[in-house]
Coordinates of C-alpha atoms and ligand atoms in Angstrom, one line a residue:
M10 CA 66.0 -15.1 -84.0
S11 CA 68.1 -12.5 -85.9
D12 CA 71.2 -13.4 -87.8
F13 CA 74.0 -11.8 -85.8
N14 CA 76.3 -12.0 -88.8
S15 CA 74.1 -9.8 -90.9
P16 CA 75.3 -6.2 -91.3
Y17 CA 72.1 -5.0 -89.6
W18 CA 73.5 -5.3 -86.1
S19 CA 76.8 -3.8 -87.0
Y20 CA 75.1 -0.6 -88.4
Y21 CA 72.7 -0.6 -85.5
I22 CA 75.4 -0.6 -82.9
G23 CA 77.6 1.8 -84.9
T24 CA 74.7 4.3 -85.2
V25 CA 73.9 4.1 -81.5
V26 CA 77.5 4.8 -80.6
V27 CA 77.8 7.8 -82.9
L28 CA 74.4 9.2 -81.9
G29 CA 75.5 8.8 -78.3
L30 CA 78.6 10.9 -78.9
F31 CA 76.6 13.6 -80.6
A32 CA 74.0 13.6 -77.8
C33 CA 76.8 14.1 -75.3
M34 CA 78.2 17.1 -77.2
F35 CA 74.7 18.6 -77.6
L36 CA 74.0 18.2 -73.9
L37 CA 77.3 19.8 -73.1
W38 CA 76.6 22.8 -75.4
K39 CA 73.1 23.2 -74.0
M40 CA 74.2 23.1 -70.4
S41 CA 77.2 25.3 -70.7
K42 CA 74.9 28.3 -71.4
S43 CA 72.3 29.6 -69.0
N44 CA 68.8 29.3 -70.5
G45 CA 66.3 32.1 -70.9
Q46 CA 66.2 35.2 -68.7
P47 CA 66.6 34.4 -65.0
I48 CA 64.5 36.5 -62.6
D49 CA 67.7 37.3 -60.9
P50 CA 71.1 36.7 -62.4
G51 CA 72.2 33.2 -61.3
E52 CA 68.7 32.1 -60.4
N53 CA 66.0 30.5 -62.6
G54 CA 63.0 31.5 -60.6
H55 CA 62.3 28.1 -59.1
V56 CA 61.6 28.5 -55.4
W57 CA 60.5 25.9 -52.8
D58 CA 59.5 26.3 -49.2
E59 CA 59.5 30.0 -49.6
D60 CA 63.3 30.5 -49.7
L61 CA 64.9 27.4 -51.3
R62 CA 66.1 28.5 -54.7
E63 CA 67.5 26.7 -57.8
Q64 CA 70.7 28.2 -59.2
N65 CA 71.2 28.5 -63.0
N66 CA 74.9 28.8 -63.3
P67 CA 76.8 27.7 -66.4
L68 CA 78.9 24.5 -65.9
P69 CA 82.5 25.2 -64.7
L70 CA 84.9 25.6 -67.5
W71 CA 87.4 23.0 -66.3
W72 CA 84.7 20.4 -66.2
V73 CA 83.5 21.3 -69.7
G74 CA 87.1 21.0 -70.9
L75 CA 87.5 17.5 -69.4
F76 CA 84.2 16.5 -71.0
V77 CA 85.3 17.7 -74.5
I78 CA 88.6 15.9 -74.2
T79 CA 86.8 12.7 -73.2
T80 CA 84.5 13.0 -76.2
V81 CA 87.4 13.7 -78.6
F82 CA 89.3 10.8 -77.1
S83 CA 86.3 8.5 -77.7
A84 CA 86.1 9.6 -81.4
I85 CA 89.8 9.0 -82.0
Y86 CA 89.7 5.7 -80.1
L87 CA 86.7 4.5 -82.2
L88 CA 88.6 5.3 -85.4
L89 CA 91.7 3.3 -84.3
Y90 CA 90.2 0.3 -82.3
P91 CA 87.2 -1.9 -82.8
G92 CA 84.0 -0.4 -81.3
L93 CA 81.8 0.8 -84.1
G94 CA 79.8 -2.3 -85.0
S95 CA 82.0 -4.6 -86.9
F96 CA 84.4 -1.8 -88.1
K97 CA 87.9 -3.2 -87.1
G98 CA 89.6 0.1 -86.5
N99 CA 92.5 1.5 -88.5
L100 CA 95.1 -0.2 -86.3
N101 CA 93.5 -3.6 -87.1
W102 CA 94.0 -4.7 -83.5
S103 CA 92.2 -7.7 -82.0
S104 CA 92.5 -9.3 -78.6
S105 CA 92.7 -12.8 -80.0
Q106 CA 95.6 -11.7 -82.3
E107 CA 97.4 -10.2 -79.4
H108 CA 96.9 -13.4 -77.4
A109 CA 98.2 -15.5 -80.2
Q110 CA 101.3 -13.2 -80.5
D111 CA 102.0 -13.5 -76.8
I112 CA 101.8 -17.3 -77.0
Q113 CA 104.1 -17.4 -80.0
A114 CA 106.6 -15.1 -78.2
N115 CA 106.5 -17.4 -75.2
L116 CA 107.0 -20.5 -77.3
D117 CA 109.9 -18.8 -79.1
S118 CA 111.5 -17.9 -75.9
I119 CA 111.4 -21.5 -74.5
A120 CA 112.2 -23.1 -77.9
P121 CA 116.0 -23.4 -77.3
L122 CA 115.4 -25.1 -74.0
Y123 CA 113.0 -27.7 -75.5
A124 CA 115.3 -28.1 -78.5
K125 CA 117.9 -29.4 -76.0
F126 CA 115.4 -31.9 -74.5
D127 CA 114.2 -33.0 -77.9
A128 CA 117.7 -34.3 -78.6
L129 CA 117.6 -36.5 -75.4
S130 CA 115.8 -39.8 -75.1
I131 CA 113.0 -40.0 -72.5
P132 CA 115.1 -42.1 -70.1
D133 CA 118.0 -39.6 -70.4
M134 CA 115.7 -36.8 -69.8
A135 CA 114.5 -38.5 -66.6
M136 CA 118.1 -38.1 -65.3
D137 CA 118.2 -34.4 -66.2
P138 CA 117.3 -32.2 -63.2
Q139 CA 116.1 -29.3 -65.3
A140 CA 113.8 -31.5 -67.4
I141 CA 112.4 -33.0 -64.2
S142 CA 111.8 -29.6 -62.7
I143 CA 109.9 -28.4 -65.8
G144 CA 108.1 -31.7 -65.9
S145 CA 107.0 -31.3 -62.3
N146 CA 105.6 -27.8 -63.1
L147 CA 103.8 -29.1 -66.2
F148 CA 102.3 -31.9 -64.1
L149 CA 101.1 -29.6 -61.4
N150 CA 99.4 -27.3 -63.9
N151 CA 97.9 -30.0 -66.2
C152 CA 97.6 -33.3 -64.4
A153 CA 97.5 -32.8 -60.6
Q154 CA 93.8 -32.0 -60.6
C155 CA 93.1 -35.6 -61.4
H156 CA 96.2 -37.6 -60.4
A157 CA 96.9 -35.5 -57.2
S158 CA 100.0 -33.3 -56.8
D159 CA 102.2 -36.3 -55.7
G160 CA 100.9 -38.4 -58.7
K161 CA 99.4 -41.0 -56.4
G162 CA 95.9 -40.5 -57.8
S163 CA 92.7 -41.4 -56.0
K164 CA 89.6 -43.6 -56.6
G165 CA 89.1 -43.8 -60.4
F166 CA 92.4 -41.9 -61.1
P167 CA 95.4 -44.2 -61.3
N168 CA 98.4 -43.9 -59.1
L169 CA 101.3 -43.0 -61.5
T170 CA 104.0 -43.7 -58.9
D171 CA 103.7 -47.5 -58.6
S172 CA 104.7 -50.1 -61.2
D173 CA 101.1 -51.2 -61.8
W174 CA 100.1 -49.9 -65.2
L175 CA 96.7 -50.2 -67.0
H176 CA 98.1 -49.2 -70.4
G177 CA 101.8 -49.9 -70.0
G178 CA 104.7 -48.2 -68.2
S179 CA 107.4 -48.0 -70.9
P180 CA 108.5 -44.5 -71.9
E181 CA 106.8 -45.0 -75.3
K182 CA 103.5 -46.2 -73.8
I183 CA 103.4 -43.4 -71.3
Q184 CA 104.0 -40.9 -74.1
E185 CA 101.3 -42.5 -76.1
T186 CA 98.8 -42.4 -73.2
I187 CA 99.5 -38.7 -72.6
T188 CA 99.4 -37.7 -76.3
L189 CA 96.3 -39.6 -77.4
G190 CA 94.5 -40.1 -74.1
R191 CA 92.9 -43.4 -73.0
V192 CA 89.4 -44.8 -72.5
G193 CA 89.1 -47.7 -70.1
L194 CA 85.8 -49.4 -70.9
M195 CA 84.2 -52.3 -69.0
P196 CA 80.6 -53.1 -70.0
P197 CA 78.0 -54.0 -67.3
M198 CA 78.3 -57.8 -67.0
A199 CA 75.5 -58.8 -64.7
Q200 CA 73.4 -60.4 -67.5
A201 CA 76.3 -62.4 -68.8
V202 CA 77.1 -63.7 -65.3
G203 CA 73.7 -64.7 -64.1
T204 CA 71.9 -64.5 -60.7
T205 CA 72.9 -62.4 -57.7
S206 CA 74.4 -65.5 -56.1
D207 CA 76.4 -66.1 -59.3
I208 CA 77.7 -62.5 -58.9
D209 CA 78.4 -63.1 -55.3
N210 CA 80.4 -66.2 -56.0
L211 CA 82.3 -64.6 -58.9
A212 CA 83.2 -61.6 -56.8
N213 CA 84.7 -64.0 -54.2
Y214 CA 86.6 -65.7 -57.0
V215 CA 88.0 -62.4 -58.1
L216 CA 89.0 -61.6 -54.5
S217 CA 90.8 -65.0 -54.3
L218 CA 93.0 -64.0 -57.4
S219 CA 94.8 -61.5 -55.3
S220 CA 94.6 -63.5 -52.1
S221 CA 92.3 -60.9 -50.6
P222 CA 90.0 -62.0 -47.8
H223 CA 87.2 -64.2 -49.4
D224 CA 84.9 -67.1 -49.0
A225 CA 86.7 -70.1 -50.5
V226 CA 83.6 -72.2 -51.1
K227 CA 81.9 -69.3 -53.0
A228 CA 85.1 -68.6 -54.9
K229 CA 85.3 -72.2 -56.0
K230 CA 81.7 -72.0 -57.3
G231 CA 82.4 -68.7 -59.0
Q232 CA 85.5 -69.8 -60.9
E233 CA 83.7 -71.1 -64.0
K234 CA 81.8 -67.8 -64.4
F235 CA 85.2 -66.0 -64.9
T236 CA 85.3 -67.2 -68.5
V237 CA 83.2 -64.2 -69.5
C238 CA 85.8 -62.0 -67.9
A239 CA 88.8 -63.8 -69.2
A240 CA 88.3 -62.4 -72.7
C241 CA 89.4 -59.0 -71.4
H242 CA 91.2 -59.7 -68.1
G243 CA 93.2 -62.7 -69.3
A244 CA 92.7 -66.3 -68.3
K245 CA 94.4 -65.7 -64.9
G246 CA 92.9 -62.2 -64.4
Q247 CA 96.3 -60.6 -64.9
G248 CA 94.9 -57.9 -67.1
V249 CA 95.7 -57.0 -70.7
Q250 CA 97.5 -53.7 -71.3
A251 CA 96.5 -53.4 -74.9
I252 CA 92.9 -52.8 -73.8
G253 CA 93.7 -51.3 -70.4
S254 CA 91.8 -54.0 -68.4
A255 CA 92.9 -53.9 -64.8
N256 CA 95.2 -56.6 -63.3
L257 CA 92.9 -58.4 -60.8
T258 CA 95.7 -60.4 -59.2
D259 CA 97.5 -57.6 -57.4
Q260 CA 96.0 -55.8 -54.4
I261 CA 95.8 -52.5 -56.2
W262 CA 92.2 -51.4 -56.8
L263 CA 91.4 -48.4 -59.0
H264 CA 87.7 -48.5 -58.3
G265 CA 87.5 -49.6 -54.6
V266 CA 88.5 -52.5 -52.4
G267 CA 86.4 -55.4 -51.4
Q268 CA 83.4 -57.5 -52.4
V269 CA 80.9 -54.6 -52.7
A270 CA 83.3 -52.6 -55.1
I271 CA 83.8 -55.7 -57.3
E272 CA 80.1 -56.5 -57.5
N273 CA 79.6 -52.9 -58.4
M274 CA 82.0 -53.2 -61.3
I275 CA 80.4 -56.5 -62.5
M276 CA 76.9 -54.9 -62.4
N277 CA 77.5 -51.4 -63.6
G278 CA 80.7 -51.6 -65.6
K279 CA 82.8 -48.5 -66.0
V280 CA 83.9 -45.9 -68.6
N281 CA 87.0 -44.1 -67.4
Q282 CA 88.7 -41.5 -69.5
M283 CA 92.2 -40.0 -69.6
P284 CA 91.9 -36.8 -71.8
A285 CA 94.2 -36.5 -74.8
Q286 CA 96.8 -33.8 -74.4
K287 CA 97.7 -33.5 -78.1
G288 CA 96.8 -29.9 -79.1
R289 CA 96.8 -28.7 -75.5
L290 CA 100.5 -29.4 -74.9
S291 CA 103.3 -29.4 -77.5
D292 CA 105.0 -32.7 -78.4
S293 CA 108.1 -31.5 -76.6
Q294 CA 106.2 -30.7 -73.4
I295 CA 104.6 -34.2 -73.6
R296 CA 108.0 -35.8 -73.9
V297 CA 109.2 -33.9 -70.8
L298 CA 106.1 -35.0 -68.9
S299 CA 106.6 -38.6 -70.0
A300 CA 110.1 -38.5 -68.5
Y301 CA 108.7 -37.0 -65.3
I302 CA 106.1 -39.7 -65.0
W303 CA 108.5 -42.5 -65.9
R304 CA 110.8 -41.3 -63.2
L305 CA 108.0 -41.1 -60.7
S306 CA 107.2 -44.7 -61.1
N307 CA 109.2 -47.7 -59.9
N308 CA 110.4 -48.3 -63.4
A309 CA 112.9 -45.5 -63.3
P310 CA 116.5 -46.0 -62.2
S311 CA 117.1 -44.6 -58.7
Ligands
HEC1 C1 90.4 -35.1 -66.1 C2 91.2 -36.0 -65.4 C3 92.6 -36.3 -65.9 C4 93.6 -35.4 -66.2 C5 93.5 -33.9 -66.3 C6 94.7 -36.2 -66.5 N1 94.5 -37.5 -66.4 FE1 95.7 -39.0 -66.7 N2 94.2 -40.4 -66.4 C7 93.0 -40.0 -66.0 C8 92.2 -41.2 -65.9 C9 90.7 -41.3 -65.4 C10 93.0 -42.3 -66.2 C11 92.7 -43.8 -66.3 C12 92.2 -44.2 -67.6 C13 91.7 -45.6 -67.6 O1 91.0 -46.0 -66.7 O2 92.0 -46.3 -68.6 C14 94.3 -41.7 -66.5 C15 95.4 -42.5 -66.9 C16 96.7 -41.9 -67.1 C17 97.9 -42.7 -67.3 C18 97.9 -44.2 -67.6 C19 98.1 -44.9 -66.2 C20 98.2 -46.4 -66.4 O3 98.1 -47.1 -65.4 O4 98.4 -46.9 -67.5 C21 98.9 -41.8 -67.4 C22 100.4 -42.1 -67.7 C23 98.4 -40.5 -67.2 N3 97.0 -40.6 -67.0 C24 99.1 -39.3 -67.2 C25 98.6 -38.1 -67.1 C26 99.3 -36.9 -67.3 C27 100.8 -36.8 -67.5 C28 98.4 -35.8 -67.3 C29 98.7 -34.4 -67.4 C30 99.1 -33.9 -68.7 C31 97.1 -36.4 -67.0 N4 97.3 -37.8 -67.0 C32 96.0 -35.7 -66.9 C33 92.5 -38.8 -65.7 C34 93.2 -37.6 -66.0
HEC2 C1 85.1 -55.8 -72.5 C2 86.2 -56.0 -71.6 C3 85.9 -56.4 -70.2 C4 85.2 -57.4 -69.7 C5 84.4 -58.4 -70.5 C6 85.3 -57.3 -68.3 N1 86.1 -56.3 -67.9 FE1 86.5 -55.8 -66.0 N2 87.5 -54.2 -66.7 C7 87.8 -53.9 -68.0 C8 88.5 -52.7 -68.1 C9 89.0 -52.0 -69.3 C10 88.7 -52.2 -66.7 C11 89.5 -51.0 -66.3 C12 88.5 -49.9 -66.2 C13 89.2 -48.6 -66.0 O1 90.1 -48.2 -66.9 O2 88.9 -47.8 -65.1 C14 88.1 -53.2 -65.9 C15 88.1 -53.1 -64.5 C16 87.6 -54.1 -63.7 C17 87.7 -54.1 -62.2 C18 88.2 -53.0 -61.4 C19 89.7 -53.2 -61.0 C20 90.2 -52.2 -60.1 O3 91.4 -52.0 -60.1 O4 89.4 -51.5 -59.4 C21 87.1 -55.2 -61.8 C22 87.0 -55.7 -60.3 C23 86.7 -56.0 -62.9 N3 87.0 -55.3 -64.1 C24 86.1 -57.2 -62.9 C25 85.6 -57.8 -64.0 C26 84.8 -59.1 -63.9 C27 84.6 -59.9 -62.7 C28 84.4 -59.4 -65.2 C29 83.6 -60.5 -65.6 C30 82.3 -60.5 -65.2 C31 84.9 -58.3 -66.0 N4 85.6 -57.4 -65.3 C32 84.7 -58.3 -67.4 C33 87.3 -54.6 -69.1 C34 86.5 -55.7 -69.0

């Protein structure tokens, strides 16, 4: 492996480019004259099939002119812009710099708008039609791929429009979730629970917590096993928002409905991640989004 930061490759590429330009000019100079003495003016003596002859005319002047202009253009371009190895060009232009400038210009142009929102509390912003319309666009661009365009989510991706929250639904908690991201972690619990019939019984007990269809006899047997779950889900299975453990007493299921889905959770556990937006979105954008989400949910005033 060669070291691509060493000057070797820079000189190598620079030399190839310069030699290429000279080769073009040389070819042009060579071809714009006729070579040697043709047998007949305009002919080079090559004859095939008795009467098929090769012409030896100089290149048309307009074409040579265009070629020269192109070559001169290349030389000037290579002096001004990057192209000769690692030579940066006299204008010191770079695409990443231009991109950064565009982003800054864009941020500057929307700064006054966000300054207005920064002065509002999240609940006040939730009542501001302009903030909600910007929040909706931000949501469609950054969040809808996981939470669906209406915010109702899907299996594994929480519904943001109901009042059931893994991590809390206050404006502050929503802002914290979006800024720092969240990891919902439930370890596989099969070993701690016991045999397959223990798991079967426990799953029925979990179903009974939300009055979902279940086998009452099995549920009764499974109840004592719930102590290993209570540490995270609370004694009554109501969930603990500080660690994002799901509420098992409602009929809202993030990872699937019914006995099989619950047994799956017990046996395999789950790692579920909401990616942090800090660094991707500005603090002001995150506040506007928080207002949008807060309003989507049942928590918001109508
Ligand atoms: C790559 C997929 C993905 C993207 C993109 C994403 N999220 Fe999430 N989000 C998740 C997952 C998964 C969870 C559930 C985390 C858990 O199980 O603890 C979540 C959880 C949340 C929660 C907490 C829900 C609760 O019940 O407490 C909020 C609020 C949220 N997301 C808002 C957003 C916003 C706003 C955006 C856009 C900036 C966004 N998410 C982008 C996957 C995503
Ligand atoms: C270390 C903490 C922890 C323990 C112990 C734990 N869980 Fe969980 N559980 C979680 C977390 C966190 C989630 C949410 C996962 C997510 O964010 O997607 C969860 C989710 C679930 C779900 C899915 C809920 C839904 O809405 O789909 C079920 C069912 C469940 N747990 C049952 C159990 C049972 C039964 C036990 C006991 C055997 C148990 N859990 C033990 C942390 C725990």
